[in-house]
């Protein structure tokens, strides 16, 4: 089996467009959460979001292409281009894959269509509508743009989508099915319909996202994309490529229990499966990028699960406190954060932290980043619907 | 600016130019859609834009004959005449 390296990273997030803007904010513990501007509705209770504010589609696409792509696909396209350029990797078209994660598909385009359909009674729609709303448009666009003719598809598993996507792409490279894979996730869910639906779940914080902190009031929705360039490590070494981190293990599980209530058992099994896949002992993990949504239930349950897997839990921060919960993109943003933390010897903190919650008894790296050279790290994603995915990284 | 009522031909040409983000002076009657850079999906979007612009319904079989700018102008003109001759039931 081949070893797999991360040789390129591309990011679009509330922390800015581009990998360096993303890392700069994480390294300062600066949150991208702020007043919601994408949607105006007077009685909307959700007022805060982690919005992408500086993204200009025309910097990445010609006008006609930009029109054809939903906001989520624009994010993914920009992130993929950055990851490939960063990596400098070349490939035979059929020896490359693109696997993306997306939870809700082209919602910006879809909701505008529905508004015209139901509110205006329109009967004619732009023929590009189907292409705009299909959840796999990001994988399709990236394959077309970068001449990737190997495996290409999109995985949808809510908040674990991108982690499942990266895990599958990792296994494909490890098995030698392909030499190179672009993998990650994208989401642009800040639409009125989505916000109303999230509002009904009563898990969105009115103030900000403060995972594991006493007084946390819920999560904050975000948007963005991250794409990693994964490469056969031997091949990467032969061309002298810079490797951010090695992707060493992937584990997954289902709670088979409840749509929204998190479980301890499911995440425990995902983390253990990832460690086993990586052939790394729990004691070797010295940083966890937690799922850490900031909801009462998730953070308490995740802390318990981590305590069950790790006799002495390593520091575990939630970068959702900064880039928000970007659903199907989250796992990719967090994988990017973890790879950069390994590469740069700095652990991003849990921002917005006020006081420890005895129910979440972990070192969550409160507010201040920590200079520390980690040898192996873990990133968790636990989705609504009870679908869990964990990645293990090694320096 | 002098405002003049646009002819059907001019409106078709400007709809084509707008759909494809090209200069309207390149949209001449003898040009094929392929020459103007349209692929099949672009062609479908143009039919939609023409229906919106002129508030007409372009039947599938007629849309298939829309291969050149000239034929589109003829087709749209015919549909507009038919619309004027037989106003919709009230």
Short mmCIF file of C-alpha atoms in Angstrom, two decimals:
data_model
loop_
_atom_site.label_atom_id
_atom_site.label_comp_id
_atom_site.label_asym_id
_atom_site.label_seq_id
_atom_site.Cartn_x
_atom_site.Cartn_y
_atom_site.Cartn_z
CA UNK A 1 0.00 0.00 0.00
CA UNK A 2 1.18 3.48 -0.83
CA UNK A 3 1.59 6.30 1.66
CA UNK A 4 -0.37 9.48 0.95
CA UNK A 5 0.77 13.07 1.37
CA UNK A 6 -1.09 16.36 1.34
CA UNK A 7 0.87 18.51 -1.13
CA UNK A 8 -1.62 21.28 -1.85
CA UNK A 9 -4.29 23.18 0.06
CA UNK A 10 -6.92 25.59 -1.25
CA UNK A 11 -9.41 27.42 0.95
CA UNK A 12 -12.32 29.85 0.69
CA UNK A 13 -13.81 30.68 4.08
CA UNK A 14 -15.13 33.34 6.37
CA UNK A 15 -11.51 33.88 7.38
CA UNK A 16 -10.72 35.12 3.89
CA UNK A 17 -10.12 33.79 0.43
CA UNK A 18 -7.00 31.69 0.11
CA UNK A 19 -5.01 29.34 2.33
CA UNK A 20 -2.79 32.02 3.86
CA UNK A 21 -5.67 34.27 4.90
CA UNK A 22 -7.28 31.21 6.47
CA UNK A 23 -4.16 30.20 8.37
CA UNK A 24 -3.36 33.76 9.44
CA UNK A 25 -6.71 34.05 11.22
CA UNK A 26 -6.44 30.58 12.78
CA UNK A 27 -2.94 31.36 13.99
CA UNK A 28 -4.22 34.54 15.64
CA UNK A 29 -7.35 32.97 17.08
CA UNK A 30 -9.40 35.51 15.12
CA UNK A 31 -13.01 34.59 14.43
CA UNK A 32 -14.72 35.25 11.08
CA UNK A 33 -18.17 35.18 12.68
CA UNK A 34 -20.18 38.38 12.34
CA UNK A 35 -23.51 39.94 11.49
CA UNK A 36 -25.43 37.97 8.86
CA UNK A 37 -25.73 40.04 5.67
CA UNK A 38 -26.57 37.46 2.96
CA UNK A 39 -30.21 37.22 3.98
CA UNK A 40 -32.48 40.04 5.08
CA UNK A 41 -35.64 39.08 6.91
CA UNK A 42 -36.90 41.30 9.71
CA UNK A 43 -37.98 38.57 12.10
CA UNK A 44 -35.13 36.16 11.48
CA UNK A 45 -33.75 35.00 14.81
CA UNK A 46 -30.43 33.94 13.30
CA UNK A 47 -28.39 37.12 13.16
CA UNK A 48 -24.80 35.84 13.11
CA UNK A 49 -22.98 33.82 10.48
CA UNK A 50 -19.51 32.97 9.23
CA UNK A 51 -19.92 34.49 5.78
CA UNK A 52 -17.40 34.56 2.97
CA UNK A 53 -17.07 38.30 2.46
CA UNK A 54 -14.19 38.89 0.07
CA UNK A 55 -14.88 36.36 -2.68
CA UNK A 56 -15.05 37.74 -6.22
CA UNK A 57 -16.17 34.99 -8.64
CA UNK A 58 -14.84 37.00 -11.59
CA UNK A 59 -11.35 36.62 -10.19
CA UNK A 60 -11.70 32.90 -10.92
CA UNK A 61 -14.26 32.48 -13.71
CA UNK A 62 -15.30 34.31 -16.85
CA UNK A 63 -18.69 35.95 -16.64
CA UNK A 64 -20.51 33.19 -18.48
CA UNK A 65 -19.05 30.40 -16.35
CA UNK A 66 -19.70 32.32 -13.13
CA UNK A 67 -23.38 32.57 -14.12
CA UNK A 68 -23.57 28.81 -14.57
CA UNK A 69 -22.13 27.90 -11.18
CA UNK A 70 -23.87 28.06 -7.82
CA UNK A 71 -21.98 29.96 -5.12
CA UNK A 72 -20.95 26.63 -3.55
CA UNK A 73 -19.42 25.45 -6.82
CA UNK A 74 -17.61 28.75 -7.29
CA UNK A 75 -16.02 28.26 -3.85
CA UNK A 76 -14.98 24.70 -4.70
CA UNK A 77 -13.60 25.72 -8.09
CA UNK A 78 -11.48 28.47 -6.55
CA UNK A 79 -10.21 26.19 -3.77
CA UNK A 80 -9.34 23.39 -6.21
CA UNK A 81 -7.38 25.77 -8.44
CA UNK A 82 -5.46 27.03 -5.41
CA UNK A 83 -4.72 23.50 -4.16
CA UNK A 84 -3.43 22.36 -7.55
CA UNK A 85 -1.27 25.43 -8.06
CA UNK A 86 0.05 25.09 -4.50
CA UNK A 87 0.91 21.44 -5.07
CA UNK A 88 2.41 21.84 -8.52
CA UNK A 89 1.51 18.21 -9.15
CA UNK A 90 0.98 16.88 -12.66
CA UNK A 91 -0.91 13.70 -13.52
CA UNK A 92 -2.21 11.50 -16.26
CA UNK A 93 -5.90 12.41 -16.54
CA UNK A 94 -7.17 8.89 -15.81
CA UNK A 95 -4.81 8.53 -12.83
CA UNK A 96 -6.42 11.41 -10.94
CA UNK A 97 -9.65 11.59 -8.93
CA UNK A 98 -11.85 14.34 -7.58
CA UNK A 99 -14.09 13.59 -4.62
CA UNK A 100 -16.06 16.42 -3.05
CA UNK A 101 -18.41 16.61 -0.10
CA UNK A 102 -21.55 18.70 -0.08
CA UNK A 103 -24.49 18.49 2.29
CA UNK A 104 -27.27 20.54 0.73
CA UNK A 105 -26.27 21.20 -2.89
CA UNK A 106 -26.74 24.43 -4.85
CA UNK A 107 -29.11 26.06 -2.38
CA UNK A 108 -28.51 29.65 -3.47
CA UNK A 109 -29.61 28.80 -7.02
CA UNK A 110 -32.35 26.43 -5.89
CA UNK A 111 -34.05 28.84 -3.50
CA UNK A 112 -34.04 31.64 -6.05
CA UNK A 113 -35.73 29.24 -8.50
CA UNK A 114 -38.35 28.29 -5.92
CA UNK A 115 -38.96 31.95 -5.11
CA UNK A 116 -39.68 32.63 -8.77
CA UNK A 117 -41.80 29.48 -9.02
CA UNK A 118 -43.96 29.87 -5.93
CA UNK A 119 -43.89 33.60 -5.20
CA UNK A 120 -43.93 34.98 -8.74
CA UNK A 121 -45.77 32.15 -10.46
CA UNK A 122 -43.14 31.92 -13.15
CA UNK A 123 -43.39 28.98 -15.50
CA UNK A 124 -40.11 29.29 -17.40
CA UNK A 125 -36.70 28.62 -15.94
CA UNK A 126 -33.16 29.01 -17.07
CA UNK A 127 -32.08 25.63 -18.51
CA UNK A 128 -28.90 25.87 -16.46
CA UNK A 129 -30.96 25.52 -13.25
CA UNK A 130 -30.43 21.75 -12.97
CA UNK A 131 -26.68 22.15 -13.36
CA UNK A 132 -26.68 24.93 -10.78
CA UNK A 133 -28.53 22.98 -8.12
CA UNK A 134 -27.02 19.50 -8.48
CA UNK A 135 -24.85 18.67 -5.49
CA UNK A 136 -22.19 17.02 -7.65
CA UNK A 137 -21.57 20.14 -9.75
CA UNK A 138 -18.36 20.89 -7.83
CA UNK A 139 -16.81 17.49 -8.63
CA UNK A 140 -17.97 17.82 -12.24
CA UNK A 141 -16.63 21.34 -12.66
CA UNK A 142 -13.25 20.49 -11.13
CA UNK A 143 -12.91 17.39 -13.33
CA UNK A 144 -13.70 19.41 -16.47
CA UNK A 145 -11.52 22.36 -15.56
CA UNK A 146 -8.47 20.28 -14.62
CA UNK A 147 -8.88 17.38 -17.09
CA UNK A 148 -9.36 14.72 -14.42
CA UNK A 149 -10.89 11.63 -16.02
CA UNK A 150 -10.57 9.10 -13.17
CA UNK A 151 -13.10 8.63 -10.35
CA UNK A 152 -15.16 11.78 -9.74
CA UNK A 153 -18.20 12.12 -7.54
CA UNK A 154 -19.72 13.86 -4.54
CA UNK A 155 -20.47 12.45 -1.13
CA UNK A 156 -23.33 13.76 0.98
CA UNK A 157 -23.29 12.92 4.67
CA UNK A 158 -24.31 16.27 6.19
CA UNK A 159 -21.54 17.66 8.43
CA UNK A 160 -19.24 14.70 7.70
CA UNK A 161 -19.45 15.01 3.88
CA UNK A 162 -15.98 16.44 3.33
CA UNK A 163 -14.32 14.07 5.79
CA UNK A 164 -15.91 11.09 4.08
CA UNK A 165 -14.80 12.55 0.72
CA UNK A 166 -11.19 13.05 1.83
CA UNK A 167 -11.18 9.59 3.42
CA UNK A 168 -12.35 7.89 0.24
CA UNK A 169 -9.89 9.83 -1.91
CA UNK A 170 -7.12 8.93 0.55
CA UNK A 171 -7.95 5.24 0.25
CA UNK A 172 -7.97 5.47 -3.55
CA UNK A 173 -4.47 6.93 -3.60
CA UNK A 174 -3.30 4.46 -0.94
CA UNK A 175 -4.62 1.52 -2.95
CA UNK A 176 -2.93 2.77 -6.11
CA UNK A 177 -6.20 3.30 -7.93
CA UNK A 178 -5.01 6.83 -8.72
CA UNK A 179 -1.79 8.80 -8.17
CA UNK A 180 -3.41 12.09 -7.30
CA UNK A 181 -6.75 13.16 -5.84
CA UNK A 182 -8.38 16.48 -5.24
CA UNK A 183 -10.65 16.04 -2.25
CA UNK A 184 -12.55 18.25 0.12
CA UNK A 185 -15.92 19.87 0.47
CA UNK A 186 -17.98 22.92 -0.24
CA UNK A 187 -21.14 24.57 1.02
CA UNK A 188 -23.07 27.81 0.59
CA UNK A 189 -26.10 27.30 2.83
CA UNK A 190 -26.86 30.89 3.89
CA UNK A 191 -30.30 31.15 2.28
CA UNK A 192 -33.59 32.11 3.87
CA UNK A 193 -35.05 28.62 3.60
CA UNK A 194 -32.00 26.98 5.14
CA UNK A 195 -31.79 29.56 7.93
CA UNK A 196 -35.49 29.11 8.77
CA UNK A 197 -35.01 25.34 8.86
CA UNK A 198 -31.97 25.66 11.15
CA UNK A 199 -33.82 28.17 13.30
CA UNK A 200 -36.49 25.53 13.92
CA UNK A 201 -33.86 23.14 15.29
CA UNK A 202 -32.94 25.71 17.97
CA UNK A 203 -29.24 24.94 17.82
CA UNK A 204 -27.97 28.23 16.39
CA UNK A 205 -26.34 30.60 18.86
CA UNK A 206 -27.64 34.17 19.05
CA UNK A 207 -24.17 35.47 19.90
CA UNK A 208 -21.25 33.42 18.62
CA UNK A 209 -19.81 29.93 18.49
CA UNK A 210 -17.91 29.07 21.70
CA UNK A 211 -17.29 25.32 21.60
CA UNK A 212 -16.69 23.46 24.89
CA UNK A 213 -17.12 26.73 26.78
CA UNK A 214 -19.44 27.31 29.68
CA UNK A 215 -22.31 29.45 28.44
CA UNK A 216 -22.14 28.20 24.87
CA UNK A 217 -25.47 28.71 23.15
CA UNK A 218 -25.16 26.75 19.93
CA UNK A 219 -23.35 26.69 16.66
CA UNK A 220 -22.97 29.35 13.95
CA UNK A 221 -23.55 28.47 10.31
CA UNK A 222 -20.80 29.22 7.87
CA UNK A 223 -19.94 28.79 4.21
CA UNK A 224 -16.86 28.07 2.18
CA UNK A 225 -14.79 25.32 0.67
CA UNK A 226 -11.48 23.59 1.13
CA UNK A 227 -9.77 21.23 -1.28
CA UNK A 228 -6.66 19.17 -0.57
CA UNK A 229 -4.32 17.80 -3.20
CA UNK A 230 -3.52 14.23 -2.11
CA UNK A 231 -0.62 12.47 -3.70
CA UNK A 232 1.26 9.22 -3.57
CA UNK A 233 3.98 10.20 -1.09
CA UNK A 234 6.77 8.42 -2.93
CA UNK A 235 5.87 10.25 -6.12
CA UNK A 236 5.69 13.54 -4.22
CA UNK A 237 9.13 12.93 -2.68
CA UNK A 238 10.58 12.06 -6.10
CA UNK A 239 9.56 15.44 -7.49
CA UNK A 240 10.73 17.24 -4.36
CA UNK A 241 7.24 18.38 -3.41
CA UNK A 242 6.54 20.15 -0.14
CA UNK A 243 4.33 17.90 1.99
CA UNK A 244 2.13 19.57 4.61
CA UNK A 245 1.35 16.28 6.33
CA UNK A 246 0.84 12.63 5.65
CA UNK A 247 -2.74 11.41 5.65
CA UNK A 248 -2.38 8.22 7.65
CA UNK A 249 -5.79 6.89 8.60
CA UNK A 250 -9.52 7.11 8.01
CA UNK A 251 -12.29 5.63 10.12
CA UNK A 252 -16.07 5.83 9.92
CA UNK A 253 -19.13 4.62 11.75
CA UNK A 254 -22.86 5.15 12.13
CA UNK A 255 -24.65 5.75 15.43
CA UNK A 256 -27.73 3.87 14.17
CA UNK A 257 -29.57 5.70 16.90
CA UNK A 258 -31.11 9.14 16.36
CA UNK A 259 -31.23 11.81 13.64
CA UNK A 260 -30.06 14.70 15.80
CA UNK A 261 -28.99 13.43 19.22
CA UNK A 262 -25.28 12.67 19.21
CA UNK A 263 -23.97 9.45 20.68
CA UNK A 264 -20.73 8.53 22.42
CA UNK A 265 -20.40 5.04 20.94
CA UNK A 266 -20.49 6.05 17.27
CA UNK A 267 -17.71 8.67 17.49
CA UNK A 268 -15.62 6.32 19.67
CA UNK A 269 -15.81 3.66 16.96
CA UNK A 270 -14.91 6.16 14.21
CA UNK A 271 -11.87 7.44 16.12
CA UNK A 272 -10.68 3.92 16.96
CA UNK A 273 -11.17 2.80 13.36
CA UNK A 274 -9.08 5.74 12.11
CA UNK A 275 -6.29 4.97 14.59
CA UNK A 276 -6.31 1.34 13.57
CA UNK A 277 -6.30 2.28 9.88
CA UNK A 278 -3.29 4.53 10.52
CA UNK A 279 -1.62 1.92 12.74
CA UNK A 280 -1.02 4.67 15.26
CA UNK A 281 -1.56 4.26 19.00
CA UNK A 282 -3.87 6.70 20.77
CA UNK A 283 -0.93 7.97 22.88
CA UNK A 284 0.83 9.17 19.72
CA UNK A 285 -1.93 11.65 18.87
CA UNK A 286 -1.01 15.03 20.31
CA UNK A 287 -3.70 17.28 18.76
CA UNK A 288 -7.36 16.79 17.90
CA UNK A 289 -9.29 19.14 15.67
CA UNK A 290 -12.66 18.42 17.27
CA UNK A 291 -16.04 18.43 15.59
CA UNK A 292 -16.86 20.96 18.36
CA UNK A 293 -20.00 22.59 17.02
CA UNK A 294 -20.74 24.66 20.11
CA UNK A 295 -24.06 22.98 20.87
CA UNK A 296 -24.70 21.71 24.37
CA UNK A 297 -25.20 18.14 23.23
CA UNK A 298 -22.35 17.77 20.73
CA UNK A 299 -19.56 19.18 22.83
CA UNK A 300 -20.42 17.20 25.96
CA UNK A 301 -20.81 13.96 24.01
CA UNK A 302 -17.63 14.51 21.99
CA UNK A 303 -15.63 15.22 25.15
CA UNK A 304 -16.89 11.94 26.61
CA UNK A 305 -16.04 10.06 23.42
CA UNK A 306 -12.52 11.53 23.33
CA UNK A 307 -12.03 10.57 27.00
CA UNK A 308 -13.08 7.04 26.21
CA UNK A 309 -10.58 6.71 23.32
CA UNK A 310 -7.72 8.57 25.01
CA UNK A 311 -6.67 7.73 28.58
CA UNK A 312 -4.86 11.09 28.64
CA UNK A 313 -6.63 13.22 26.03
CA UNK A 314 -4.39 15.48 23.95
CA UNK A 315 -5.30 19.15 23.41
CA UNK A 316 -8.46 19.39 21.29
CA UNK A 317 -9.61 22.67 19.75
CA UNK A 318 -12.59 23.52 17.58
CA UNK A 319 -11.77 25.83 14.71
CA UNK A 320 -15.51 26.14 14.04
CA UNK A 321 -15.25 28.95 16.59
CA UNK A 322 -13.51 30.87 13.79
CA UNK A 323 -14.67 29.55 10.37
CA UNK A 324 -18.15 28.62 11.58
CA UNK A 325 -20.01 25.43 10.82
CA UNK A 326 -19.88 25.19 7.05
CA UNK A 327 -21.74 21.85 6.99
CA UNK A 328 -20.45 19.77 4.05
CA UNK A 329 -17.31 21.92 3.84
CA UNK A 330 -16.49 21.72 7.54
CA UNK A 331 -14.46 18.52 7.47
CA UNK A 332 -12.31 19.91 4.68
CA UNK A 333 -11.72 23.26 6.39
CA UNK A 334 -10.74 21.34 9.52
CA UNK A 335 -8.51 18.89 7.63
CA UNK A 336 -6.78 21.93 6.08
CA UNK A 337 -6.40 23.49 9.54
CA UNK A 338 -4.98 20.25 10.95
CA UNK A 339 -2.50 19.77 8.09
CA UNK A 340 -1.34 23.39 8.42
CA UNK A 341 -1.02 22.99 12.22
CA UNK A 342 1.23 19.95 11.69
CA UNK A 343 3.25 21.70 9.04
CA UNK A 344 3.71 24.97 10.92
CA UNK A 345 4.08 23.77 14.49
CA UNK A 346 1.22 25.84 15.85
CA UNK A 347 -2.10 24.65 17.26
CA UNK A 348 -5.10 26.83 16.44
CA UNK A 349 -7.20 27.65 19.50
CA UNK A 350 -10.86 27.43 20.37
CA UNK A 351 -11.86 31.09 20.01
CA UNK A 352 -14.64 32.88 21.91
CA UNK A 353 -13.95 30.71 24.96
CA UNK A 354 -15.17 32.22 28.23
CA UNK A 355 -14.89 29.59 30.99
CA UNK A 356 -14.37 25.82 31.23
CA UNK A 357 -17.44 23.61 31.29
CA UNK A 358 -16.95 20.74 33.78
CA UNK A 359 -19.03 18.65 31.36
CA UNK A 360 -16.35 19.09 28.68
CA UNK A 361 -13.24 18.17 30.58
CA UNK A 362 -10.61 18.70 27.86
CA UNK A 363 -7.73 21.06 27.16
CA UNK A 364 -9.41 22.96 24.33
CA UNK A 365 -6.57 25.46 23.74
CA UNK A 366 -8.74 28.39 24.86
CA UNK A 367 -8.41 31.57 22.79
CA UNK A 368 -4.62 31.61 22.42
CA UNK A 369 -2.83 29.53 19.77
CA UNK A 370 -0.12 27.26 21.11
CA UNK A 371 3.29 26.74 19.55
CA UNK A 372 3.78 22.99 19.61
CA UNK A 373 5.21 20.56 17.09
CA UNK A 374 2.74 17.76 16.81
CA UNK A 375 3.81 14.41 15.33
CA UNK A 376 0.32 13.00 14.78
CA UNK A 377 -3.14 14.56 14.86
CA UNK A 378 -6.79 13.69 14.39
CA UNK A 379 -9.78 15.50 12.88
CA UNK A 380 -13.36 14.56 13.76
CA UNK A 381 -16.65 15.06 11.91
CA UNK A 382 -19.91 13.82 13.39
CA UNK A 383 -22.98 14.45 11.27
CA UNK A 384 -26.68 14.79 11.84
CA UNK A 385 -28.10 11.41 10.98
CA UNK A 386 -25.41 9.80 13.11
CA UNK A 387 -22.71 9.51 10.44
CA UNK A 388 -19.20 9.79 11.85
CA UNK A 389 -15.86 10.18 10.10
CA UNK A 390 -12.36 10.68 11.48
CA UNK A 391 -9.04 11.35 9.75
CA UNK A 392 -5.57 10.78 11.23
CA UNK A 393 -2.58 12.81 10.08
CA UNK A 394 1.12 12.34 10.65
CA UNK A 395 4.01 14.71 10.19
CA UNK B 1 -28.78 59.27 -26.13
CA UNK B 2 -31.27 58.90 -28.94
CA UNK B 3 -33.91 56.35 -28.01
CA UNK B 4 -35.39 54.47 -30.94
CA UNK B 5 -37.87 51.60 -30.94
CA UNK B 6 -35.79 48.47 -31.46
CA UNK B 7 -36.61 46.21 -34.36
CA UNK B 8 -37.17 42.51 -33.72
CA UNK B 9 -33.91 41.77 -35.49
CA UNK B 10 -32.00 44.14 -33.24
CA UNK B 11 -33.62 42.70 -30.12
CA UNK B 12 -32.78 39.15 -31.19
CA UNK B 13 -29.20 40.18 -31.89
CA UNK B 14 -28.84 41.89 -28.54
CA UNK B 15 -30.36 38.91 -26.70
CA UNK B 16 -27.84 36.63 -28.43
CA UNK B 17 -24.96 38.96 -27.61
CA UNK B 18 -26.02 39.23 -23.97
CA UNK B 19 -26.48 35.47 -23.55
CA UNK B 20 -23.01 34.78 -24.87
CA UNK B 21 -21.25 37.86 -23.49
CA UNK B 22 -20.09 38.90 -26.95
CA UNK B 23 -20.13 42.18 -28.85
CA UNK B 24 -23.45 42.72 -30.65
CA UNK B 25 -21.68 43.83 -33.86
CA UNK B 26 -20.41 40.27 -34.31
CA UNK B 27 -23.99 38.97 -34.33
CA UNK B 28 -24.85 39.10 -38.03
CA UNK B 29 -27.66 37.29 -39.85
CA UNK B 30 -25.53 34.70 -41.66
CA UNK B 31 -23.64 33.58 -38.53
CA UNK B 32 -24.38 30.16 -37.09
CA UNK B 33 -24.75 29.77 -33.35
CA UNK B 34 -21.75 27.45 -33.44
CA UNK B 35 -19.70 30.23 -35.02
CA UNK B 36 -20.76 32.49 -32.17
CA UNK B 37 -19.45 29.94 -29.66
CA UNK B 38 -22.76 28.38 -28.58
CA UNK B 39 -22.75 24.76 -27.44
CA UNK B 40 -25.97 22.76 -26.98
CA UNK B 41 -26.59 23.99 -23.43
CA UNK B 42 -25.89 27.60 -24.47
CA UNK B 43 -28.46 27.08 -27.25
CA UNK B 44 -31.08 25.99 -24.73
CA UNK B 45 -30.35 29.01 -22.57
CA UNK B 46 -30.78 31.25 -25.62
CA UNK B 47 -34.23 29.78 -26.33
CA UNK B 48 -35.15 30.58 -22.72
CA UNK B 49 -33.81 34.13 -23.01
CA UNK B 50 -35.73 34.70 -26.28
CA UNK B 51 -38.95 33.41 -24.71
CA UNK B 52 -38.42 35.82 -21.82
CA UNK B 53 -37.50 38.76 -24.02
CA UNK B 54 -40.46 38.41 -26.41
CA UNK B 55 -42.94 36.65 -24.12
CA UNK B 56 -43.45 33.86 -26.62
CA UNK B 57 -43.37 30.08 -26.46
CA UNK B 58 -40.90 28.57 -28.89
CA UNK B 59 -41.99 25.01 -29.69
CA UNK B 60 -39.30 22.29 -29.56
CA UNK B 61 -39.43 21.49 -33.28
CA UNK B 62 -39.01 25.15 -34.18
CA UNK B 63 -36.19 25.61 -31.70
CA UNK B 64 -34.28 22.86 -33.51
CA UNK B 65 -34.29 24.95 -36.70
CA UNK B 66 -32.66 27.92 -34.93
CA UNK B 67 -29.20 27.36 -36.34
CA UNK B 68 -28.33 30.80 -37.67
CA UNK B 69 -29.06 34.31 -36.44
CA UNK B 70 -31.15 34.92 -39.57
CA UNK B 71 -33.34 31.87 -38.95
CA UNK B 72 -33.86 32.87 -35.34
CA UNK B 73 -34.99 36.34 -36.42
CA UNK B 74 -37.40 34.79 -38.95
CA UNK B 75 -38.74 32.33 -36.38
CA UNK B 76 -39.24 34.92 -33.67
CA UNK B 77 -40.85 37.34 -36.13
CA UNK B 78 -43.30 34.64 -37.19
CA UNK B 79 -44.19 33.79 -33.59
CA UNK B 80 -44.70 37.48 -32.78
CA UNK B 81 -47.02 37.88 -35.80
CA UNK B 82 -48.98 34.82 -34.75
CA UNK B 83 -49.26 36.21 -31.21
CA UNK B 84 -50.63 39.55 -32.53
CA UNK B 85 -53.08 37.79 -34.89
CA UNK B 86 -54.51 35.53 -32.18
CA UNK B 87 -54.47 37.30 -28.84
CA UNK B 88 -54.69 35.08 -25.83
CA UNK B 89 -58.18 34.21 -24.52
CA UNK B 90 -59.26 36.35 -21.67
#
